[in-house]
Coordinates of C-alpha atoms in Angstrom, one line a residue:
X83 CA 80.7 61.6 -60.8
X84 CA 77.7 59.7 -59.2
X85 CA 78.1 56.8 -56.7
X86 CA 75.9 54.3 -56.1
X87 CA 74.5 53.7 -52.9
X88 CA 76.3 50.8 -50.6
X89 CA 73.5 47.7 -50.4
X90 CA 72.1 47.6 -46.4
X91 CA 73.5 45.4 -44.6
X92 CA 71.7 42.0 -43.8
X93 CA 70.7 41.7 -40.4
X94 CA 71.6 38.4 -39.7
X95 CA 68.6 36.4 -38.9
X96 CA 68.1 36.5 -42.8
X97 CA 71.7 36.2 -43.8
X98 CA 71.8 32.3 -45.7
X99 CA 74.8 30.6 -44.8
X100 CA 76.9 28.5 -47.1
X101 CA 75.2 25.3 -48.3
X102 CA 77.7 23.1 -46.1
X103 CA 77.3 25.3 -43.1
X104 CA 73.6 25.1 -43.2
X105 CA 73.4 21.4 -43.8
X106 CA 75.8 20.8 -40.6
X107 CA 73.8 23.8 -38.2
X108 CA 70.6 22.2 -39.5
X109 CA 71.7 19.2 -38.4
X110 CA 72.6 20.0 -34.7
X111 CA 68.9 21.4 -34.5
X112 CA 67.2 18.6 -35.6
X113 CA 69.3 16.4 -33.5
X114 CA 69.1 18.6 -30.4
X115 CA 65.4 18.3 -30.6
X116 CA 64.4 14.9 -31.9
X117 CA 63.7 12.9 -28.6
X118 CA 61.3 15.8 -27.2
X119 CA 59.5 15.8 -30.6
X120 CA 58.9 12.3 -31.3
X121 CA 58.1 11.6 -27.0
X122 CA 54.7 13.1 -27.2
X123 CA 53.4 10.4 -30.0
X124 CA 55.3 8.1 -27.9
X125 CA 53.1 9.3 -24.7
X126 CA 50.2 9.1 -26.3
X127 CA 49.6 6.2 -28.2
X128 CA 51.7 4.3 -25.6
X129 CA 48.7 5.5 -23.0
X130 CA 45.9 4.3 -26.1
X131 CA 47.8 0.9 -26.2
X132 CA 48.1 1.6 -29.9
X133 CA 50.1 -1.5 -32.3
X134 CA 53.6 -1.0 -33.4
X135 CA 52.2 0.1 -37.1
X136 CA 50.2 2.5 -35.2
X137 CA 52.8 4.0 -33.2
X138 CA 55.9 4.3 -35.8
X139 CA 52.8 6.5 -38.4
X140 CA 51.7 8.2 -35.6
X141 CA 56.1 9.2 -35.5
X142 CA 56.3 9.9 -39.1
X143 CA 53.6 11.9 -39.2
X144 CA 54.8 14.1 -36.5
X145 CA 58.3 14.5 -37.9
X146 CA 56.4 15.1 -41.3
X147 CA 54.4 17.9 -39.9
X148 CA 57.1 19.4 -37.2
X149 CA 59.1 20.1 -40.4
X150 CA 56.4 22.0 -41.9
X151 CA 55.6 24.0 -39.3
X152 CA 59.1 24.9 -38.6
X153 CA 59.1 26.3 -42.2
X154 CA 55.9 28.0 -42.0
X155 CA 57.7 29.5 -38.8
X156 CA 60.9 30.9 -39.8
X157 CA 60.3 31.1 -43.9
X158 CA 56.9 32.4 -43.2
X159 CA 53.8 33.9 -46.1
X160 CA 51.5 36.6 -45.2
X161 CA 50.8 36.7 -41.4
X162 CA 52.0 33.6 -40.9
X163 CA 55.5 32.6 -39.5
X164 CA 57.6 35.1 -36.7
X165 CA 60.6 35.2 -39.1
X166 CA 63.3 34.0 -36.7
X167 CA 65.2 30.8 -35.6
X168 CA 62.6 28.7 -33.8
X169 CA 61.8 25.2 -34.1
X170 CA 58.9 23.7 -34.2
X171 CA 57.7 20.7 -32.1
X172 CA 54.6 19.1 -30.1
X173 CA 53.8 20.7 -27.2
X174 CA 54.2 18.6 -23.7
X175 CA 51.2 20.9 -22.4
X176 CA 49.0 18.7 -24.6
X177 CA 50.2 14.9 -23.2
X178 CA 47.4 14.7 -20.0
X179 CA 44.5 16.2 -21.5
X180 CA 44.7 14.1 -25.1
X181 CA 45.5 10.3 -22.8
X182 CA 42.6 11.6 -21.4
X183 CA 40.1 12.2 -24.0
X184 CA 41.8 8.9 -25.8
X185 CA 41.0 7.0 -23.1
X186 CA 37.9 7.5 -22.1
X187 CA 36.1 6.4 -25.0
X188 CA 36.5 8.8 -27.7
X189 CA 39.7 7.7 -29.5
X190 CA 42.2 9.3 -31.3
X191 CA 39.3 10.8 -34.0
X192 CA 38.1 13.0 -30.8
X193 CA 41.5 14.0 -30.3
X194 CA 42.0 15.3 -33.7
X195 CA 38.3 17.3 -33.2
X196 CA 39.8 19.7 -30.5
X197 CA 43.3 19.5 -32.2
X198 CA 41.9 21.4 -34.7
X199 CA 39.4 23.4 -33.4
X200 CA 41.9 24.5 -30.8
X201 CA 44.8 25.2 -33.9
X202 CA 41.8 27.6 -35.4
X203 CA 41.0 29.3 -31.7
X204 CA 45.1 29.9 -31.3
X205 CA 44.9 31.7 -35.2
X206 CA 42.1 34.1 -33.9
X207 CA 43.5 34.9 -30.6
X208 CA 46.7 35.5 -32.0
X209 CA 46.0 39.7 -32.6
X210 CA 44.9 39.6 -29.1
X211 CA 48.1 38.3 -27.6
X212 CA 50.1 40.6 -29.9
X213 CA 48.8 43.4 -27.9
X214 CA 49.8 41.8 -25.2
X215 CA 53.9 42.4 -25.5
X216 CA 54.0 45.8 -23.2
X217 CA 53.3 43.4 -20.6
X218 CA 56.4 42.0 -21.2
X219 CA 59.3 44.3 -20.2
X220 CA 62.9 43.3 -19.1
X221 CA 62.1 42.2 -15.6
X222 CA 59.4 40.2 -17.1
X223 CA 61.0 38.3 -20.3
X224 CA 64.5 37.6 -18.3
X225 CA 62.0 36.2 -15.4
X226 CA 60.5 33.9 -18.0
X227 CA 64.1 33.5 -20.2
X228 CA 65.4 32.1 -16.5
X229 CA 62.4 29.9 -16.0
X230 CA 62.8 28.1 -19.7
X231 CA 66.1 27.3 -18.6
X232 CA 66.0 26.2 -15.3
X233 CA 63.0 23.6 -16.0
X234 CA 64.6 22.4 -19.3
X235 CA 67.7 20.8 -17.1
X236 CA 65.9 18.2 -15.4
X237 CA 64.6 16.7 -19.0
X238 CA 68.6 17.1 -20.0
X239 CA 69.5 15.1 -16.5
X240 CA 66.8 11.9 -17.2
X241 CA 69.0 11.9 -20.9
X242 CA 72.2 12.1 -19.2
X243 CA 71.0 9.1 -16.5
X244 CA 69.9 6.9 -19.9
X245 CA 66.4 8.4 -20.5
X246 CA 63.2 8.2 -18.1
X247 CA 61.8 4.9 -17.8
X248 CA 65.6 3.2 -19.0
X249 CA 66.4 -0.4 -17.3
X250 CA 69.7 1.1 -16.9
X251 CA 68.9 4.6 -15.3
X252 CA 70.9 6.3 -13.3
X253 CA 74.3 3.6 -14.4
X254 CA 77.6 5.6 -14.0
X255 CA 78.6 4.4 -17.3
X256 CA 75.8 6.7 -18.5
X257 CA 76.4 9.6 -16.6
X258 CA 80.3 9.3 -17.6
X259 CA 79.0 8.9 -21.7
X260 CA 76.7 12.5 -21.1
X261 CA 79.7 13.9 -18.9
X262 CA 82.4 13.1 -21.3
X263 CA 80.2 14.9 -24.9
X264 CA 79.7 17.7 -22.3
X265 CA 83.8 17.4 -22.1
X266 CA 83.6 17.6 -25.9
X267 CA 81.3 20.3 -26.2
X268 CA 83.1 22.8 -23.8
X269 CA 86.9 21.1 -25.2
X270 CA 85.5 22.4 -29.1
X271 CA 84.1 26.0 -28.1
X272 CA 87.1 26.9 -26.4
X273 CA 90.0 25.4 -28.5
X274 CA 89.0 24.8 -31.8
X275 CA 88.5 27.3 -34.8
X276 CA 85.4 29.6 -34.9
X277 CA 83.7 27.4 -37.6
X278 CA 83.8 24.1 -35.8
X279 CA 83.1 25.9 -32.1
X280 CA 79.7 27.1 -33.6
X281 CA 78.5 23.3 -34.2
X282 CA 80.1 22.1 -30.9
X283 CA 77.0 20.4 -29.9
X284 CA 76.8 18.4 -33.5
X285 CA 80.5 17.2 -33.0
X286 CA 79.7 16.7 -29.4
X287 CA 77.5 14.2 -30.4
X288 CA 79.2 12.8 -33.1
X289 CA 82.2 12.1 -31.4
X290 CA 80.1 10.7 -28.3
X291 CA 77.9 8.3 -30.8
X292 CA 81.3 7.3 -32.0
X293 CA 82.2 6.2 -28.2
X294 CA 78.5 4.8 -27.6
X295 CA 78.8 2.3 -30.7
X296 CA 81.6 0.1 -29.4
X297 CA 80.2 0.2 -26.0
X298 CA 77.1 -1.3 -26.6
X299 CA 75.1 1.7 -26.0
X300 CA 73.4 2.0 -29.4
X301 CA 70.8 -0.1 -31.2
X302 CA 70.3 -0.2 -34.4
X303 CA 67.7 -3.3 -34.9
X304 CA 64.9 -0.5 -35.3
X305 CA 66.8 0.8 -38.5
X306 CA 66.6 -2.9 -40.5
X307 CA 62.5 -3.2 -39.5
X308 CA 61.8 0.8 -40.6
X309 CA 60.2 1.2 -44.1
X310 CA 62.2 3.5 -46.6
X311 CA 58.9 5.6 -47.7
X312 CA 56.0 6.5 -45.7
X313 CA 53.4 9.2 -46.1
X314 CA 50.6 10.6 -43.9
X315 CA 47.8 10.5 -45.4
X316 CA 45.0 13.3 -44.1
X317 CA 42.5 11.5 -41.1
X318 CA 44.3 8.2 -41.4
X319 CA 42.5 7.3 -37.7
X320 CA 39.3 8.0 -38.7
X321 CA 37.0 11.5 -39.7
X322 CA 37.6 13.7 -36.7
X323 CA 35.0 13.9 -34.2
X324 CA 34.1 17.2 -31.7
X325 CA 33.4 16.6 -28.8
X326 CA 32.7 19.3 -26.3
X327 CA 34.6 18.2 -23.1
X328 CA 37.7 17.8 -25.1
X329 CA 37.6 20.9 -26.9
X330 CA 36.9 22.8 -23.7
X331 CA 40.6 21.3 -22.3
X332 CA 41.9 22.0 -25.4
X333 CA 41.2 25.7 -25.7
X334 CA 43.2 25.4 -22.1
X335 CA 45.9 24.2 -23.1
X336 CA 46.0 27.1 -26.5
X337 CA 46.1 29.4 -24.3
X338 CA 49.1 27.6 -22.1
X339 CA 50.6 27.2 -25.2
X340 CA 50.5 30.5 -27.0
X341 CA 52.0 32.1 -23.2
X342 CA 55.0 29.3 -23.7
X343 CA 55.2 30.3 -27.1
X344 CA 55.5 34.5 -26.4
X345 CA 58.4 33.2 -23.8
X346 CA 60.5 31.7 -26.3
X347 CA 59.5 34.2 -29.3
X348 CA 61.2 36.9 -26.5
X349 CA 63.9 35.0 -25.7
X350 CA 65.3 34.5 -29.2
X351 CA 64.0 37.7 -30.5
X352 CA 66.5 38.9 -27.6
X353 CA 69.5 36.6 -28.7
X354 CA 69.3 37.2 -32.3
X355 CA 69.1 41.0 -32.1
X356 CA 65.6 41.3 -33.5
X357 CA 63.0 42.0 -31.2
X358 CA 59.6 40.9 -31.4
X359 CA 57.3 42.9 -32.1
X360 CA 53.3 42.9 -31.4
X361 CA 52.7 42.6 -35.4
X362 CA 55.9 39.3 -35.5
X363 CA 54.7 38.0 -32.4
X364 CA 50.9 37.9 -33.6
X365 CA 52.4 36.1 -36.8
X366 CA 54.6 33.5 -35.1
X367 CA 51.4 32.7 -32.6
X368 CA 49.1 32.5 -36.0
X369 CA 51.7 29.9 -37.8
X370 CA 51.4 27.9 -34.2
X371 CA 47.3 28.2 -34.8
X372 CA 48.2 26.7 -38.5
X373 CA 50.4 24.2 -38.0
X374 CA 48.3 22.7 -34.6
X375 CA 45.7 22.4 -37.9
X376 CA 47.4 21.1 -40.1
X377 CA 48.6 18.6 -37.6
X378 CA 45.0 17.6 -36.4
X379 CA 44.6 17.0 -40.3
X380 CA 47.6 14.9 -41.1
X381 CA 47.1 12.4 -37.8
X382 CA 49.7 14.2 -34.8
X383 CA 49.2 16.8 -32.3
X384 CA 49.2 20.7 -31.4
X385 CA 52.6 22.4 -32.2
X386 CA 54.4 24.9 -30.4
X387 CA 58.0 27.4 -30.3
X388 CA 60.7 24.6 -29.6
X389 CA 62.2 25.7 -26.1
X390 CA 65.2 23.0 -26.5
X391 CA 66.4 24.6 -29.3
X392 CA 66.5 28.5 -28.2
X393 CA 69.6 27.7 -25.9
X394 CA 71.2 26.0 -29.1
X395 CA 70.7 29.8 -30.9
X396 CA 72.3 31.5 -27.8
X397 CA 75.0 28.9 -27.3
X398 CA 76.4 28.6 -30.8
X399 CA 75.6 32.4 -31.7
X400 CA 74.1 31.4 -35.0
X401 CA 71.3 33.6 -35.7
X402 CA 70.5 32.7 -39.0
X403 CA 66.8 31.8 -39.5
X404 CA 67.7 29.7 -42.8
X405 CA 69.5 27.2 -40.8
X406 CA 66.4 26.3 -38.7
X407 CA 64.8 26.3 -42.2
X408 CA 67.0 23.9 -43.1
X409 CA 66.4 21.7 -40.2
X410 CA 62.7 22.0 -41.1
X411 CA 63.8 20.7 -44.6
X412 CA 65.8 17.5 -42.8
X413 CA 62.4 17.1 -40.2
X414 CA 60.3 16.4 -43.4
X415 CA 63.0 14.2 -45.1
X416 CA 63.0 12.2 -42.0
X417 CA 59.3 12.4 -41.6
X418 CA 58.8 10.9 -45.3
X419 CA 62.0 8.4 -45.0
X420 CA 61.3 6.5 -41.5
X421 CA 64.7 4.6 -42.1
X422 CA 66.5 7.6 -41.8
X423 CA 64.3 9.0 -38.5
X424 CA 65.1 5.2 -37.2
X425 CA 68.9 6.5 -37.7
X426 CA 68.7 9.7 -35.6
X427 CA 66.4 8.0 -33.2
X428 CA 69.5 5.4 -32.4
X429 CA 71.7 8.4 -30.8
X430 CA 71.8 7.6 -27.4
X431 CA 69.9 9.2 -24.6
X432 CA 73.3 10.3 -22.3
X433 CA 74.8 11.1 -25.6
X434 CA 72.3 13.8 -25.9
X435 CA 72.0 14.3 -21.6
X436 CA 75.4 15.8 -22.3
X437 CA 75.1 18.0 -25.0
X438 CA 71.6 19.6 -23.4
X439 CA 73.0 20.2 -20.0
X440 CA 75.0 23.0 -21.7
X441 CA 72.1 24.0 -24.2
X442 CA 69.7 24.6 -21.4
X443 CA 71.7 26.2 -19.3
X444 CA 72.5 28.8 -21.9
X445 CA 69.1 29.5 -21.8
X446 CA 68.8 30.1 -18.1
X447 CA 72.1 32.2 -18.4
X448 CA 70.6 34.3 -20.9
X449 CA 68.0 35.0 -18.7
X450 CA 70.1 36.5 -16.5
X451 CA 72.0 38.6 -18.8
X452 CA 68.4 40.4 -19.4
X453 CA 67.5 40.8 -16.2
X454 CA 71.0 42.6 -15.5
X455 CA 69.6 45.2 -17.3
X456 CA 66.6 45.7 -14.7
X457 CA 67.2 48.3 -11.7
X458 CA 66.9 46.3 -8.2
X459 CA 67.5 49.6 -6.1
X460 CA 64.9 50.7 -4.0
X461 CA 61.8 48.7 -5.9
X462 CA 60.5 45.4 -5.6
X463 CA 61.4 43.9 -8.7
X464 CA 63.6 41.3 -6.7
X465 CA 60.5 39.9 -4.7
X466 CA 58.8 40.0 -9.0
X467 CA 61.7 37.6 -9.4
X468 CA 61.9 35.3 -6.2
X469 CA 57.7 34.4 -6.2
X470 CA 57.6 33.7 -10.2
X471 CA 60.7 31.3 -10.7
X472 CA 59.5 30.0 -7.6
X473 CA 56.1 29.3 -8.9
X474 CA 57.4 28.6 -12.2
X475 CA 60.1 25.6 -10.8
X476 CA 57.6 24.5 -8.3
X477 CA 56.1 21.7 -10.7
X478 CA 59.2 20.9 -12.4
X479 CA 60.7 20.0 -8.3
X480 CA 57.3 18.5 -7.4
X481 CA 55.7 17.3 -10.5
X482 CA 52.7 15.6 -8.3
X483 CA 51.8 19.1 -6.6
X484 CA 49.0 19.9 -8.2
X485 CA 47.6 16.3 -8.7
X486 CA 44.7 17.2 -6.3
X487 CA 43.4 19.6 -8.5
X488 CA 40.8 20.1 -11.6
X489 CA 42.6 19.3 -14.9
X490 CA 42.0 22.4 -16.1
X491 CA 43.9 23.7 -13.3
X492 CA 46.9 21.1 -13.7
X493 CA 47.2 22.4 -17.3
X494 CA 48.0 25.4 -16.5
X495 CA 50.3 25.2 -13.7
X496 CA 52.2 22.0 -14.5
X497 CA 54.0 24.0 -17.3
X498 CA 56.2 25.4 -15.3
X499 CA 57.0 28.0 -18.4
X500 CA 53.3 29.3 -18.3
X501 CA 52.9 29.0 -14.8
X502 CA 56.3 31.2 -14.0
X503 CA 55.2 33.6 -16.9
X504 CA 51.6 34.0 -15.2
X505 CA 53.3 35.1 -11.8
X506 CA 55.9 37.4 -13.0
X507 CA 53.2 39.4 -15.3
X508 CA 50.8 39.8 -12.2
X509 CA 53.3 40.6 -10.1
X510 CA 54.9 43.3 -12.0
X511 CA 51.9 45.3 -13.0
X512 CA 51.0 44.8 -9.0
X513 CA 54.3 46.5 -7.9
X514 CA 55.2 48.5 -10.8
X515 CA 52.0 49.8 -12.8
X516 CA 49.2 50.2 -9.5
X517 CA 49.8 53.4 -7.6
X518 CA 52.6 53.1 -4.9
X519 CA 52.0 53.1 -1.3
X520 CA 53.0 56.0 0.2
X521 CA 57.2 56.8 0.8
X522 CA 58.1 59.5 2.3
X523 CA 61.4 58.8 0.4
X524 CA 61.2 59.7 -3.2
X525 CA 61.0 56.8 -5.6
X526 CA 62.5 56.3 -8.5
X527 CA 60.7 54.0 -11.6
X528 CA 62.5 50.7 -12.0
X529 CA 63.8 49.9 -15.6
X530 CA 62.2 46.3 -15.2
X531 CA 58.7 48.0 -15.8
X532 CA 57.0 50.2 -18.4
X533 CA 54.1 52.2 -18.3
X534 CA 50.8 50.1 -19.5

């Protein structure tokens, strides 16, 4: 009597969840990142005193592209896309350098010119970097894991006091809003049933919007002036122009950019169960290189891993790469429909404060949980850990610390992310990989390192 052979199981990164479930986990994504993706287009074409019209295309466009490249990202074709739950947004590391090369004369075409000569430099790099991972063992990823964290709260505080630059900052009435959906959040992943604790950030907000409306904290006059169809439209500013200045601070901030992107590629390679790999990692850095292209091409910025939405993965314990592929789906909906982004865009600043206090922090708690798999006896992987989230917090405490410095040097170590990640891969091959001064006690190798 023959048997047939049991299927293998699905590991779940590519397990597709039910068509409800993805819609609602898709949801909590988009809406977990939406004020980080559309603040860079803000930044910028606030800085380049750009019109209204200019501003709300420069928004679409963005959300237009951030969708595609979260689908190139987690769907992935050939070499291209790391295969796993990440979102995909505009990269803060770009902000200085492109109000820079905006304002001084070459315009938004001249932006575009080292966007995309930087997306193509990230593309060929990327087998470089993949080679890279053995320089990343468990002291060195939960370093960086706890870093990610840890400089993500203050951007979740600024929400929870109104949103930086508010009239109203720092009100209690806002600090009670964020407090109470944080209330909400921790009230629905300890009491309620196993489906709705896993989107306790999307009824966290729901519930706090539903609050917000009555007391006046919502406005919806953006929603009535949006248009119901717009499309970017390849070099809508102008042919790009390549300049050499502003590609050479572009190239810097690839490379600040592909270090922030390893970091998050680790951290939810380490949540989901799947770790990355030098041949995925190369991939997920190559569909960065493509998408910063394609978004040089279609009128927005360079694209990176999403670090607000890796605590969501650890927090609700859905690893399914489909659901962020269906947020990637909603992204382009909203980036084609500006009504509807004018909708999402209404949720209130605390109202989101609340639900990324506990987002973040899952992130820096996950970081932990790694590096209590790292030996601390009798090594000094605890001084590895002190200097780098030292270094790494330093410009997230003092954001003006380096303002004295060349702007190639302020691009590196204002990210806190690439600046921490820097230290603790120095330090770790200089105490764990270069010979050891001499013990007369014997000396046991830590688990933090690995041989290079």
């Amino acid at each position: 009597m023959s048997t047939t052979a049991a299927p293998a199981p699905v590991h779940p990164v590519d397990e597709v969840p039910p068509v409800r479930h993805l819609a609602a986990f898709g949801l909590q994504h988009v809406l977990a990142m939406y004020a980080g993706a559309v603040a860079v287009p803000l930044i910028v074409g606030g800085a380049m005193k750009l019109s209204a019209a200019d501003l709300a295309y420069l928004i679409t466009a963005d959300l237009l592209v951030c969708g595609v490249a979260t689908l190139i990202q987690c769907v992935g074709f050939w070499r291209f896309g790391v295969r796993l739950p990440i979102m995909q947004g505009c990269t803060f590391a770009a902000v200085s350098p492109m109000v820079l090369i905006g304002t001084t004369g070459g315009g938004l075409p001249a932006i575009y010119g080292s966007v995309i000569v930087s997306g193509l430099a990230i593309m060929l790099l990327a087998p470089v970097f993949g080679k890279l991972l053995r320089f990343f063992p468990p002291l060195v990823t939960g370093t960086v894991i706890l870093i990610i964290g840890l400089s993500l709260l203050p951007v979740a505080g600024n929400w929870a006091a109104g949103g930086a630059g508010a009239k109203d900052f720092g009100e209690p009435k806002n600090l009670a809003l964020a407090a109470f959906v944080l209330a909400v959040v921790i009230g629905v992943r300890r009491f309620a049933p196993v489906y709705l604790a896993r989107i306790a950030v999307l009824v966290g907000i729901a519930v706090g919007l539903a609050v917000a409306v009555p007391f006046g904290f919502t406005d919806f006059g953006g929603v009535g002036d949006a248009d119901w169809l717009g499309i970017s439209t390849p070099f809508h500013f102008g042919t790009p122009t390549f300049r050499a200045s502003a590609i050479v601070s572009m190239l810097v901030v690839a490379l600040v950019t592909m270090t922030e992107t390893t970091g998050d590629l680790i951290a939810v390679g380490e949540m989901t169960g799947r770790r990355v790999e030098p041949r995925s990692l190369s991939d997920g850095l190559r569909a960065d290189g493509l998408s910063t292209v394609l978004g040089g091409v279609f009128n927005t910025f360079p694209y990176t891993a999403f670090a607000q939405n890796v605590g969501l993965v650890g927090m609700t314990r859905v690893r399914s790469r489909w659901v962020v592929a269906a947020a990637g789906g909603m992204l382009v909906l909203l980036g084609l429909l500006p009504k509807l982004g004018a909708v999402v865009a209404a949720v209130p600043a605390p109202v989101l404060g609340g639900a990324g206090l506990v987002m973040f922090g899952t992130v820096a708690a996950s970081g932990l949980r790694t590096l209590a798999t790292v030996d601390f006896r009798g090594n000094d992987n605890l001084t590895v850990v002190a200097v780098s989230v030292a270094v790494g917090l330093l410009p997230v405490g003092v954001p003006t610390v380096y303002e004295k410095f060349p702007d190639w040097f302020q691009t590196v170590m204002n990210s806190g992310i690439s600046a921490g990640c820097l230290t603790a891969i120095v330090l770790n091959l200089l105490f764990n990989h270069l010979p050891a001064k001499a013990d007369p006690a014997p000396r046991s190798v830590p688990s933090g390192a690995e041989p290079v």
